[in-house]
Amino acid sequence: MTAHPRLSMNVATIKYAPFEDSLRVLLDAGYESVGLWREPVAELGLDEATKRFADSGLRLSTLCRQGFFTMEEGAARRASIDENRRAIAETATLAAAGAPRSRAVLVLVAGGLPEGSRDLVGARARIADALEELAPEASAAGVTLAIEPLHPMYASDRAVVSTLKQALDLAAPFAPETVGVTVDTFHIWWDPEAEAQIERAGREGRIATYQVCDWATPLPADVLLSRHYPGDGVIDFGTFTRAVEATGYAGDIEVEIFNQQIWDAPWAEVARRTAETFDAAVAPHLASVPAGA
Amino acid sequence: MTAHPRLSMNVATIKYAPFEDSLRVLLDAGYESVGLWREPVAELGLDEATKRFADSGLRLSTLCRQGFFTMEEGAARRASIDENRRAIAETATLAAAGAPRSRAVLVLVAGGLPEGSRDLVGARARIADALEELAPEASAAGVTLAIEPLHPMYASDRAVVSTLKQALDLAAPFAPETVGVTVDTFHIWWDPEAEAQIERAGREGRIATYQVCDWATPLPADVLLSRHYPGDGVIDFGTFTRAVEATGYAGDIEVEIFNQQIWDAPWAEVARRTAETFDAAVAPHLASVPAGA
């Protein structure tokens, strides 16, 4: 079996697979690239996970995820900043162990409103503060922090960064190789400014990762699990993919799906279906295969 | 009992109350103003509903709602345009029958993507077309069409107008007394541009109605029913209310809540609690009581 040379599957799409199995499933399905999560790496221990990842021959598209730094100064904030420091180091280690063209990209989910707070402006300002603390460490480690704007329905409890424009404004004070953005169709498809901001993100050199999955209604009871295979919903992948390609982005394209039905399906089937739906809905709109692929 | 002189309760907050009961409940709770829906009016017949509304002595804050005109040209679109024409006429009739300072404001929900379509840009363009057809009729009838941006989680199945900026851009070609916008905290609270766009809406004279209800998580299984009493969630009503007041808006402020638990509560209790929560969360931030109140 083969998968498109620019396709990466994020292991959260087969959430219940242990680290080793997730790599095996992707190799069997012909993938070259993978998006990893910190939790399965931690379960195995970083050294052992790094070794097994290196042995797999896969390349790294992103490491998910850290961030969650909207709280006010205090012990919890210090713990969060420290956790982000560890995540930066892990990203560098895993990317170095991956196949050529691995990307040292750490996806950042900002965090929601602190418990009991209604101060959205303050929470957003504290993201800027956290980036200022973390950017020098990311830069020293050669890691790109990829701020991910999340759909506005997650603004209160998960990420107060809700639009690509806002993510780019937060990234603006930093070098683009240190602070970039995650362009995820699921989160931004509704935004009238999305295409213009993708163009801007490209111009500013800040597209750290392009992620694709689909939106469909009705939303499930847990709206976190409302992501679908590309083509199974309403998102116009042609428009978004051409916009991203037009910026010159030639990196991996990651599929990351949180969906209980997909989590309950056999892992090999999910990997196969991810590759098939990517081929049908996304690949036809790609401008290029990267040099060296 | 009394309610704040600028408070209006939208009858959808007591969805199961027949027309006559909804008016009675509001009068008993000391309200001066009401937001009506077309369906209970239609059940009774426009003439009879208008008579009973006039007898109530309440004023009209808005009539909800029409719109739903994102489909392509054809019979369904013609039927929708005709329905909007009828809604404009009803708005004028009910506003004329209401107490002084009744507003002839018709709330417009744009509609989602047509079945099977992924063409968000096209759907949005067809809203502009519909407004062009309807604006002359609204103008002749003295009715303001109030485009309501809905939360982006409704973009696919209910309203492709997702931000206040987008609503204002759609309204721009028309006179502000003919096409304005609905500023509803629930739909726009997450938007980093919301305050700036409220300021713009005021400057352009386009705030047709200000509506308040709260956002809380977890969202219920039906995300349409996720609205809460002001103060029961995370929205900063101080910031939004001061921003709206700063524009000089001195009209009614409407509470409209879709929430199964609230729908299942006794109507009088809902009317009372709406007034109490408004007094606690919104009223302290009001700059003025309108002249003549």
Coordinates of C-alpha atoms in Angstrom, one line a residue:
Chain A
M1 CA 0.0 0.0 0.0
T2 CA 1.1 3.6 -0.5
A3 CA 0.0 6.9 0.8
H4 CA 0.5 10.3 -0.8
P5 CA 4.1 11.4 -0.2
R6 CA 2.9 14.7 1.4
L7 CA 0.3 13.0 3.7
S8 CA 0.9 12.7 7.4
M9 CA -1.5 11.1 9.7
N10 CA -1.7 12.4 13.2
V11 CA -1.7 9.5 15.7
A12 CA -4.7 11.0 17.5
T13 CA -6.8 9.7 14.6
I14 CA -6.1 6.2 16.0
K15 CA -6.1 7.4 19.6
Y16 CA -6.2 4.0 21.3
A17 CA -3.2 2.6 19.4
P18 CA -0.1 2.3 21.6
F19 CA 3.0 4.2 20.2
E20 CA 4.6 1.2 18.6
D21 CA 1.4 0.1 17.0
S22 CA 0.6 3.5 15.6
L23 CA 4.0 3.6 13.8
R24 CA 3.5 0.1 12.5
V25 CA 0.0 0.8 11.2
L26 CA 1.2 3.9 9.3
L27 CA 4.2 2.0 7.8
D28 CA 1.9 -0.8 6.7
A29 CA -0.4 1.7 5.0
G30 CA 2.5 3.3 3.1
Y31 CA 2.9 6.5 5.0
E32 CA 6.2 8.4 5.1
S33 CA 5.2 10.9 7.8
V34 CA 3.5 11.1 11.1
G35 CA 2.2 13.6 13.6
L36 CA 2.9 12.5 17.2
W37 CA 1.4 13.2 20.5
R38 CA 3.3 13.8 23.7
E39 CA 1.2 11.4 25.9
P40 CA 2.1 8.1 24.1
V41 CA 5.7 9.3 24.0
A42 CA 5.6 9.9 27.7
E43 CA 4.1 6.5 28.4
L44 CA 7.1 4.8 26.8
G45 CA 9.6 7.3 28.0
L46 CA 11.2 9.8 25.6
D47 CA 14.4 7.8 25.1
E48 CA 12.7 4.6 24.2
A49 CA 10.1 6.4 22.1
T50 CA 12.8 8.3 20.2
K51 CA 14.6 5.1 19.5
R52 CA 11.6 3.4 18.2
F53 CA 10.6 6.4 16.1
A54 CA 14.1 6.6 14.6
D55 CA 13.9 2.8 13.8
S56 CA 10.5 3.3 12.0
G57 CA 12.0 5.5 9.3
L58 CA 9.0 7.8 9.4
R59 CA 9.5 11.6 9.4
L60 CA 7.9 13.9 11.9
S61 CA 5.3 16.4 10.7
T62 CA 4.4 17.9 14.1
L63 CA 4.4 17.1 17.8
C64 CA 1.1 17.7 19.5
R65 CA 0.8 19.6 21.8
Q66 CA 1.4 22.1 24.5
G67 CA 0.3 25.6 25.2
F68 CA -2.5 26.0 27.8
F69 CA -1.0 29.1 29.3
T70 CA -3.9 31.5 29.7
M71 CA -3.8 31.4 33.5
E72 CA -2.6 34.3 35.6
E73 CA 0.9 34.4 37.1
G74 CA 1.4 31.8 39.9
A75 CA 2.4 28.2 40.5
A76 CA 0.0 26.8 37.8
R77 CA 1.4 29.2 35.2
R78 CA 5.0 28.3 36.1
A79 CA 4.2 24.6 35.8
S80 CA 2.6 25.3 32.4
I81 CA 5.7 27.2 31.2
D82 CA 7.9 24.4 32.4
E83 CA 5.8 21.8 30.6
N84 CA 6.1 23.9 27.4
R85 CA 9.9 23.9 27.9
R86 CA 9.9 20.1 28.1
A87 CA 7.7 19.9 25.0
I88 CA 10.1 22.1 23.1
A89 CA 13.0 19.8 24.0
E90 CA 10.9 16.7 23.0
T91 CA 10.1 18.3 19.7
A92 CA 13.7 18.9 18.9
T93 CA 14.7 15.3 20.0
L94 CA 12.0 13.6 18.0
A95 CA 12.5 15.7 14.9
A96 CA 16.2 15.0 15.0
A97 CA 15.5 11.2 15.2
G98 CA 13.0 11.3 12.3
A99 CA 13.6 10.7 8.6
P100 CA 15.0 13.6 6.5
R101 CA 12.6 16.6 6.1
S102 CA 11.2 15.9 9.6
R103 CA 9.9 19.2 11.0
A104 CA 10.5 20.4 14.5
V105 CA 7.0 21.9 14.9
L106 CA 5.3 22.0 18.3
V107 CA 1.5 22.7 18.0
L108 CA 0.3 25.1 20.6
V109 CA -3.3 25.1 21.9
A110 CA -3.6 28.3 23.9
G111 CA -6.0 27.3 26.6
G112 CA -9.4 28.6 27.5
L113 CA -10.7 31.1 30.0
P114 CA -9.3 30.3 33.5
E115 CA -12.0 28.9 35.8
G116 CA -14.4 31.6 36.8
S117 CA -12.9 34.2 34.6
R118 CA -14.7 36.3 32.0
D119 CA -11.6 38.2 31.0
L120 CA -11.0 37.2 27.4
V121 CA -8.8 40.1 26.6
G122 CA -6.6 39.3 29.6
A123 CA -6.4 35.6 28.7
R124 CA -5.3 36.6 25.2
A125 CA -2.7 39.0 26.5
R126 CA -1.2 36.2 28.7
I127 CA -0.6 34.1 25.5
A128 CA 1.6 36.9 24.2
D129 CA 3.5 36.9 27.5
A130 CA 4.0 33.1 27.4
L131 CA 5.3 33.3 23.8
E132 CA 7.8 35.9 24.9
E133 CA 9.1 33.6 27.6
L134 CA 9.2 30.5 25.3
A135 CA 10.4 31.9 22.0
P136 CA 14.1 32.2 23.0
E137 CA 14.1 28.5 24.1
A138 CA 12.3 27.4 21.0
S139 CA 14.7 29.4 18.8
A140 CA 17.7 27.9 20.6
A141 CA 16.3 24.4 20.1
G142 CA 15.5 25.0 16.5
V143 CA 11.8 24.4 17.2
T144 CA 8.9 26.2 15.6
L145 CA 5.9 27.0 17.9
A146 CA 2.8 26.6 15.8
I147 CA -0.1 28.6 17.3
E148 CA -3.3 26.9 16.4
P149 CA -6.4 29.0 16.2
L150 CA -9.3 26.8 17.3
H151 CA -12.9 27.0 16.2
P152 CA -14.7 29.7 18.1
M153 CA -17.0 27.1 19.7
Y154 CA -13.9 26.1 21.8
A155 CA -13.1 29.7 22.9
S156 CA -14.2 29.4 26.5
D157 CA -12.8 26.1 27.5
R158 CA -10.0 25.2 25.2
A159 CA -8.4 28.0 23.1
V160 CA -9.0 31.7 23.3
V161 CA -7.2 32.0 19.9
S162 CA -10.1 31.8 17.5
T163 CA -9.0 33.1 14.1
L164 CA -5.9 32.8 11.9
K165 CA -5.6 36.6 12.0
Q166 CA -5.4 36.6 15.7
A167 CA -2.8 33.8 15.6
L168 CA -0.7 35.7 13.1
D169 CA -1.0 38.9 15.2
L170 CA 0.3 36.9 18.2
A171 CA 3.2 35.5 16.1
A172 CA 4.1 38.8 14.6
P173 CA 6.8 39.9 17.2
F174 CA 8.8 36.8 16.6
A175 CA 10.9 35.3 13.9
P176 CA 8.7 33.1 11.6
E177 CA 11.0 30.1 12.1
T178 CA 10.3 30.4 15.8
V179 CA 6.6 31.3 16.0
G180 CA 4.3 30.2 13.2
V181 CA 0.7 29.1 12.9
T182 CA -1.3 25.9 12.4
V183 CA -3.7 26.2 9.4
D184 CA -6.4 23.6 10.1
T185 CA -9.4 23.6 7.8
F186 CA -11.7 22.4 10.5
H187 CA -11.1 25.4 12.7
I188 CA -11.1 28.2 10.1
W189 CA -13.3 27.0 7.2
W190 CA -16.2 29.3 8.3
D191 CA -14.0 32.5 8.5
P192 CA -14.7 35.1 5.8
E193 CA -11.1 36.3 6.3
A194 CA -9.5 32.8 6.0
E195 CA -8.2 33.0 2.5
A196 CA -6.7 36.5 3.0
Q197 CA -5.1 35.4 6.2
I198 CA -3.6 32.2 4.6
E199 CA -2.1 34.5 1.9
R200 CA -0.7 36.7 4.7
A201 CA 0.6 33.7 6.6
G202 CA 2.4 32.5 3.5
R203 CA 3.8 36.0 2.8
E204 CA 5.1 36.2 6.4
G205 CA 6.5 32.7 6.2
R206 CA 4.5 31.4 9.1
I207 CA 2.6 28.4 7.9
A208 CA 4.2 25.8 10.2
T209 CA 1.7 23.0 9.3
Y210 CA -1.3 22.6 7.2
Q211 CA -4.0 20.2 8.6
V212 CA -7.1 18.9 6.9
C213 CA -10.2 17.3 8.2
D214 CA -13.9 18.0 7.6
W215 CA -16.9 19.7 9.3
A216 CA -20.3 18.1 9.2
T217 CA -23.5 18.6 11.2
P218 CA -25.3 17.7 13.3
L219 CA -22.4 18.1 15.8
P220 CA -22.0 15.1 18.2
A221 CA -22.8 15.5 21.9
D222 CA -19.1 16.1 22.6
V223 CA -18.2 18.8 20.1
L224 CA -14.5 18.0 20.4
L225 CA -15.2 14.8 18.5
S226 CA -16.9 16.4 15.5
R227 CA -14.0 16.0 13.0
H228 CA -14.5 13.9 9.8
Y229 CA -12.5 12.5 6.9
P230 CA -11.8 15.0 4.2
G231 CA -14.7 14.9 1.8
D232 CA -17.3 13.7 4.4
G233 CA -18.5 17.2 5.2
V234 CA -18.9 20.7 3.8
I235 CA -15.4 22.1 3.6
D236 CA -14.2 23.2 0.2
F237 CA -10.7 21.6 0.3
G238 CA -10.0 22.9 -3.2
T239 CA -10.1 26.5 -2.2
F240 CA -8.1 26.1 1.0
T241 CA -5.5 23.7 -0.4
R242 CA -4.9 25.9 -3.5
A243 CA -4.6 29.0 -1.2
V244 CA -2.0 27.2 1.0
E245 CA -0.1 25.9 -2.1
A246 CA -0.1 29.3 -3.6
T247 CA 2.0 30.5 -0.7
G248 CA 4.8 28.1 -1.6
Y249 CA 4.1 25.8 1.3
A250 CA 5.5 22.4 0.3
G251 CA 5.5 20.6 3.6
D252 CA 3.5 17.7 4.9
I253 CA -0.2 17.9 5.2
E254 CA -1.6 16.3 8.3
V255 CA -4.9 14.6 8.8
E256 CA -6.0 14.7 12.5
I257 CA -9.4 13.4 13.3
F258 CA -11.1 13.2 16.7
N259 CA -14.2 11.1 16.2
Q260 CA -15.5 8.4 18.4
Q261 CA -16.7 6.2 15.5
I262 CA -13.3 6.5 13.8
W263 CA -11.5 5.8 17.1
D264 CA -13.6 2.6 17.4
A265 CA -12.7 1.4 13.9
P266 CA -9.7 -0.9 13.2
W267 CA -6.5 1.1 13.0
A268 CA -5.4 -0.2 9.6
E269 CA -8.8 0.6 8.2
V270 CA -8.5 4.2 9.5
A271 CA -5.1 4.6 8.0
R272 CA -6.2 3.3 4.7
R273 CA -9.4 5.4 4.6
T274 CA -7.4 8.5 5.6
A275 CA -5.1 8.0 2.7
E276 CA -8.0 7.4 0.3
T277 CA -10.0 10.4 1.4
F278 CA -6.9 12.6 1.2
D279 CA -6.3 11.3 -2.3
A280 CA -9.8 12.1 -3.4
A281 CA -10.5 15.4 -1.6
V282 CA -7.1 17.1 -1.1
A283 CA -4.4 15.7 -3.4
P284 CA -6.0 16.9 -6.7
H285 CA -5.5 20.4 -5.5
L286 CA -1.8 20.1 -4.6
A287 CA 0.6 22.2 -6.8
S288 CA 3.7 20.2 -6.2
V289 CA 5.5 17.3 -4.7
P290 CA 8.4 18.5 -2.6
A291 CA 11.9 18.2 -4.0
G292 CA 13.5 15.0 -2.7
A293 CA 10.2 13.2 -2.2
Chain B
M1 CA -43.4 43.5 39.6
T2 CA -41.3 45.7 37.3
A3 CA -38.7 45.0 34.7
H4 CA -36.0 47.4 33.5
P5 CA -37.5 49.9 31.2
R6 CA -35.0 49.0 28.4
L7 CA -35.5 45.2 28.8
S8 CA -37.4 43.3 26.2
M9 CA -37.9 39.5 26.4
N10 CA -38.1 37.6 23.2
V11 CA -41.0 35.2 23.3
A12 CA -38.8 32.3 22.1
T13 CA -37.5 32.3 25.7
I14 CA -40.9 30.9 26.7
K15 CA -41.2 29.0 23.5
Y16 CA -44.2 26.9 24.4
A17 CA -46.4 29.8 25.5
P18 CA -49.3 30.6 23.1
F19 CA -49.3 34.2 21.8
E20 CA -51.8 35.6 24.3
D21 CA -50.1 33.9 27.3
S22 CA -46.7 35.2 26.3
L23 CA -48.0 38.8 26.4
R24 CA -49.8 38.2 29.7
V25 CA -46.7 36.7 31.3
L26 CA -44.6 39.7 30.3
L27 CA -47.2 42.2 31.5
D28 CA -47.5 40.5 34.8
A29 CA -43.7 40.6 35.2
G30 CA -43.7 44.3 34.5
Y31 CA -42.1 44.3 31.0
E32 CA -42.8 47.2 28.6
S33 CA -41.3 45.6 25.5
V34 CA -41.4 42.2 23.7
G35 CA -39.6 40.5 20.8
L36 CA -42.2 38.5 18.8
W37 CA -41.8 35.5 16.5
R38 CA -43.7 35.0 13.3
E39 CA -45.0 31.5 14.0
P40 CA -47.3 32.3 17.0
V41 CA -48.5 35.3 15.1
A42 CA -49.3 33.1 12.1
E43 CA -51.1 30.6 14.3
L44 CA -53.5 33.2 15.4
G45 CA -53.7 35.1 12.1
L46 CA -52.0 38.4 11.6
D47 CA -55.1 40.5 12.2
E48 CA -56.1 38.9 15.4
A49 CA -52.5 38.8 16.7
T50 CA -52.1 42.5 15.8
K51 CA -55.3 43.4 17.7
R52 CA -54.2 41.5 20.8
F53 CA -50.7 42.9 20.6
A54 CA -52.2 46.5 20.4
D55 CA -54.4 45.7 23.4
S56 CA -51.5 44.5 25.4
G57 CA -49.9 48.0 25.5
L58 CA -46.4 46.4 25.0
R59 CA -44.0 47.8 22.5
L60 CA -42.2 45.8 19.8
S61 CA -38.4 45.4 20.0
T62 CA -38.0 43.1 17.0
L63 CA -39.9 40.5 14.9
C64 CA -38.1 37.2 14.5
R65 CA -37.3 36.2 11.9
Q66 CA -36.9 35.6 8.2
G67 CA -33.9 35.4 5.9
F68 CA -32.9 31.9 4.8
F69 CA -32.1 32.9 1.3
T70 CA -28.8 31.3 0.5
M71 CA -30.2 28.9 -2.1
E72 CA -29.6 29.3 -5.8
E73 CA -32.1 30.9 -8.1
G74 CA -35.3 28.8 -8.6
A75 CA -38.6 28.1 -7.1
A76 CA -37.3 27.6 -3.5
R77 CA -35.5 31.0 -3.7
R78 CA -38.6 32.7 -5.1
A79 CA -40.7 31.2 -2.2
S80 CA -38.1 32.5 0.3
I81 CA -38.1 36.0 -1.2
D82 CA -41.9 36.0 -1.0
E83 CA -41.8 34.8 2.6
N84 CA -39.4 37.7 3.4
R85 CA -41.8 40.1 1.7
R86 CA -44.6 38.9 4.0
A87 CA -42.4 39.2 7.0
I88 CA -41.5 42.8 6.2
A89 CA -45.2 43.6 5.9
E90 CA -45.9 41.9 9.3
T91 CA -43.1 43.8 10.9
A92 CA -44.6 47.1 9.8
T93 CA -48.1 46.1 10.9
L94 CA -47.0 44.9 14.4
A95 CA -44.7 47.8 15.0
A96 CA -47.5 50.2 14.1
A97 CA -49.8 48.5 16.5
G98 CA -47.3 48.5 19.4
A99 CA -46.8 51.1 22.1
P100 CA -44.8 54.2 21.3
R101 CA -41.1 53.6 20.5
S102 CA -41.9 50.3 19.0
R103 CA -39.3 49.4 16.4
A104 CA -40.1 47.9 13.0
V105 CA -37.0 45.6 13.0
L106 CA -37.1 42.3 11.2
V107 CA -34.3 39.9 12.3
L108 CA -32.6 38.1 9.4
V109 CA -31.0 34.7 9.8
A110 CA -29.1 34.2 6.5
G111 CA -29.4 30.4 6.1
G112 CA -26.7 27.8 5.8
L113 CA -25.1 26.1 2.9
P114 CA -27.7 24.6 0.5
E115 CA -27.9 20.8 0.8
G116 CA -24.9 19.2 -0.8
S117 CA -23.1 22.5 -1.4
R118 CA -19.6 23.4 -0.3
D119 CA -19.7 26.9 -1.9
L120 CA -19.6 29.2 1.1
V121 CA -18.5 32.1 -1.0
G122 CA -21.5 31.6 -3.3
A123 CA -23.9 31.3 -0.5
R124 CA -22.6 34.5 1.0
A125 CA -22.9 36.3 -2.3
R126 CA -26.6 35.2 -2.6
I127 CA -27.3 37.0 0.6
A128 CA -26.2 40.3 -1.0
D129 CA -28.5 39.5 -3.9
A130 CA -31.5 38.9 -1.6
L131 CA -30.9 42.1 0.3
E132 CA -30.8 44.0 -3.0
E133 CA -34.2 42.6 -3.8
L134 CA -35.7 43.2 -0.4
A135 CA -34.3 46.5 0.6
P136 CA -36.6 48.7 -1.5
E137 CA -39.6 46.9 0.0
A138 CA -38.3 47.3 3.5
S139 CA -37.6 50.9 2.9
A140 CA -41.1 51.5 1.5
A141 CA -42.6 49.8 4.6
G142 CA -40.3 51.7 7.0
V143 CA -38.8 48.4 8.2
T144 CA -35.2 47.8 9.2
L145 CA -33.7 44.5 8.2
A146 CA -31.4 43.4 10.9
I147 CA -28.8 40.9 9.6
E148 CA -27.8 38.6 12.5
P149 CA -24.3 37.2 12.4
L150 CA -24.6 33.8 14.1
H151 CA -21.9 31.9 15.9
P152 CA -19.5 30.2 13.5
M153 CA -20.7 26.8 14.8
Y154 CA -23.9 27.4 12.9
A155 CA -22.2 28.4 9.6
S156 CA -22.9 25.2 7.7
D157 CA -26.6 24.6 8.6
R158 CA -28.1 27.9 9.8
A159 CA -26.3 31.1 8.9
V160 CA -23.3 31.7 6.7
V161 CA -23.0 35.1 8.2
S162 CA -20.6 34.5 11.0
T163 CA -19.1 37.8 12.2
L164 CA -20.3 41.3 12.8
K165 CA -17.8 42.6 10.3
Q166 CA -19.3 40.4 7.6
A167 CA -22.8 41.6 8.5
L168 CA -21.8 45.2 8.3
D169 CA -20.1 44.6 5.0
L170 CA -23.3 43.1 3.7
A171 CA -25.3 46.0 5.0
A172 CA -22.9 48.7 3.6
P173 CA -24.6 49.3 0.2
F174 CA -27.9 50.2 1.9
A175 CA -29.3 53.0 4.0
P176 CA -28.7 52.2 7.7
E177 CA -32.4 52.6 8.5
T178 CA -33.2 49.9 5.9
V179 CA -30.4 47.4 6.5
G180 CA -28.8 47.1 9.9
V181 CA -27.3 44.4 12.1
T182 CA -28.3 42.4 15.2
V183 CA -25.6 42.6 17.9
D184 CA -26.1 39.4 20.0
T185 CA -23.5 38.8 22.7
F186 CA -23.9 35.0 22.4
H187 CA -22.9 34.9 18.8
I188 CA -20.0 37.4 18.8
W189 CA -18.4 37.2 22.3
W190 CA -15.5 35.2 21.1
D191 CA -14.6 37.5 18.3
P192 CA -11.3 39.5 18.7
E193 CA -12.8 42.1 16.4
A194 CA -16.2 42.4 18.2
E195 CA -15.6 45.6 20.1
A196 CA -14.1 47.4 17.0
Q197 CA -17.0 46.3 14.9
I198 CA -19.6 47.4 17.5
E199 CA -17.9 50.8 17.4
R200 CA -18.1 50.7 13.6
A201 CA -21.8 49.6 13.6
G202 CA -22.6 52.5 15.9
R203 CA -20.7 55.0 13.7
E204 CA -22.5 53.7 10.6
G205 CA -25.9 53.9 12.5
R206 CA -26.6 50.2 12.0
I207 CA -27.2 48.7 15.4
A208 CA -30.9 47.7 14.9
T209 CA -31.1 45.6 18.0
Y210 CA -28.8 44.6 20.9
Q211 CA -29.4 41.2 22.3
V212 CA -27.9 39.6 25.4
C213 CA -27.6 36.0 26.6
D214 CA -24.8 34.0 27.9
W215 CA -22.4 31.2 26.7
A216 CA -21.4 28.3 28.9
T217 CA -19.9 24.9 28.4
P218 CA -20.2 22.0 28.0
L219 CA -22.5 22.7 25.1
P220 CA -25.7 20.6 25.2
A221 CA -26.2 17.8 22.6
D222 CA -28.3 20.2 20.5
V223 CA -26.0 23.2 20.2
L224 CA -28.9 25.4 19.2
L225 CA -30.1 25.2 22.8
S226 CA -26.9 26.4 24.4
R227 CA -28.0 29.9 25.4
H228 CA -28.2 31.0 29.1
Y229 CA -29.4 33.8 31.3
P230 CA -27.0 36.7 31.4
G231 CA -24.5 36.1 34.1
D232 CA -24.7 32.3 34.0
G233 CA -21.8 31.9 31.7
V234 CA -18.5 33.5 30.6
I235 CA -19.6 36.5 28.6
D236 CA -18.3 39.9 29.8
F237 CA -21.5 41.9 29.6
G238 CA -19.8 45.0 31.0
T239 CA -17.5 45.3 28.0
F240 CA -20.1 44.6 25.4
T241 CA -22.8 46.7 26.9
R242 CA -20.6 49.7 27.5
A243 CA -19.4 49.4 23.9
V244 CA -22.9 49.4 22.6
E245 CA -24.0 52.3 24.8
A246 CA -20.9 54.3 23.8
T247 CA -22.3 54.3 20.2
G248 CA -25.4 56.1 21.5
Y249 CA -27.7 53.2 21.1
A250 CA -30.6 53.8 23.4
G251 CA -33.1 51.2 22.2
D252 CA -34.5 48.1 23.9
I253 CA -32.2 45.3 24.9
E254 CA -33.6 41.9 24.2
V255 CA -33.0 38.7 26.0
E256 CA -33.6 35.6 23.8
I257 CA -32.7 32.2 25.2
F258 CA -33.1 28.8 23.6
N259 CA -32.6 26.3 26.3
Q260 CA -34.6 23.2 27.0
Q261 CA -34.4 23.6 30.8
I262 CA -35.7 27.1 30.6
W263 CA -38.4 26.1 28.1
D264 CA -39.5 23.5 30.6
A265 CA -39.7 26.0 33.5
P266 CA -42.9 27.9 34.4
W267 CA -43.3 31.0 32.1
A268 CA -43.7 33.5 34.9
E269 CA -40.6 32.2 36.6
V270 CA -38.6 32.6 33.3
A271 CA -39.9 36.2 32.8
R272 CA -38.9 37.0 36.4
R273 CA -35.5 35.4 36.3
T274 CA -34.8 37.1 32.9
A275 CA -35.5 40.5 34.5
E276 CA -33.4 39.7 37.6
T277 CA -30.4 38.4 35.7
F278 CA -30.6 41.4 33.3
D279 CA -30.7 43.7 36.3
A280 CA -27.6 42.1 37.8
A281 CA -25.5 41.5 34.7
V282 CA -26.4 44.1 32.1
A283 CA -28.3 47.0 33.7
P284 CA -25.3 48.3 35.7
H285 CA -23.5 49.0 32.5
L286 CA -26.2 51.0 30.8
A287 CA -25.4 54.6 30.2
S288 CA -28.9 56.0 30.0
V289 CA -32.6 55.4 30.1
P290 CA -34.1 56.5 26.9
A291 CA -35.9 59.9 26.8
G292 CA -39.6 59.4 27.3
A293 CA -39.3 56.1 29.2

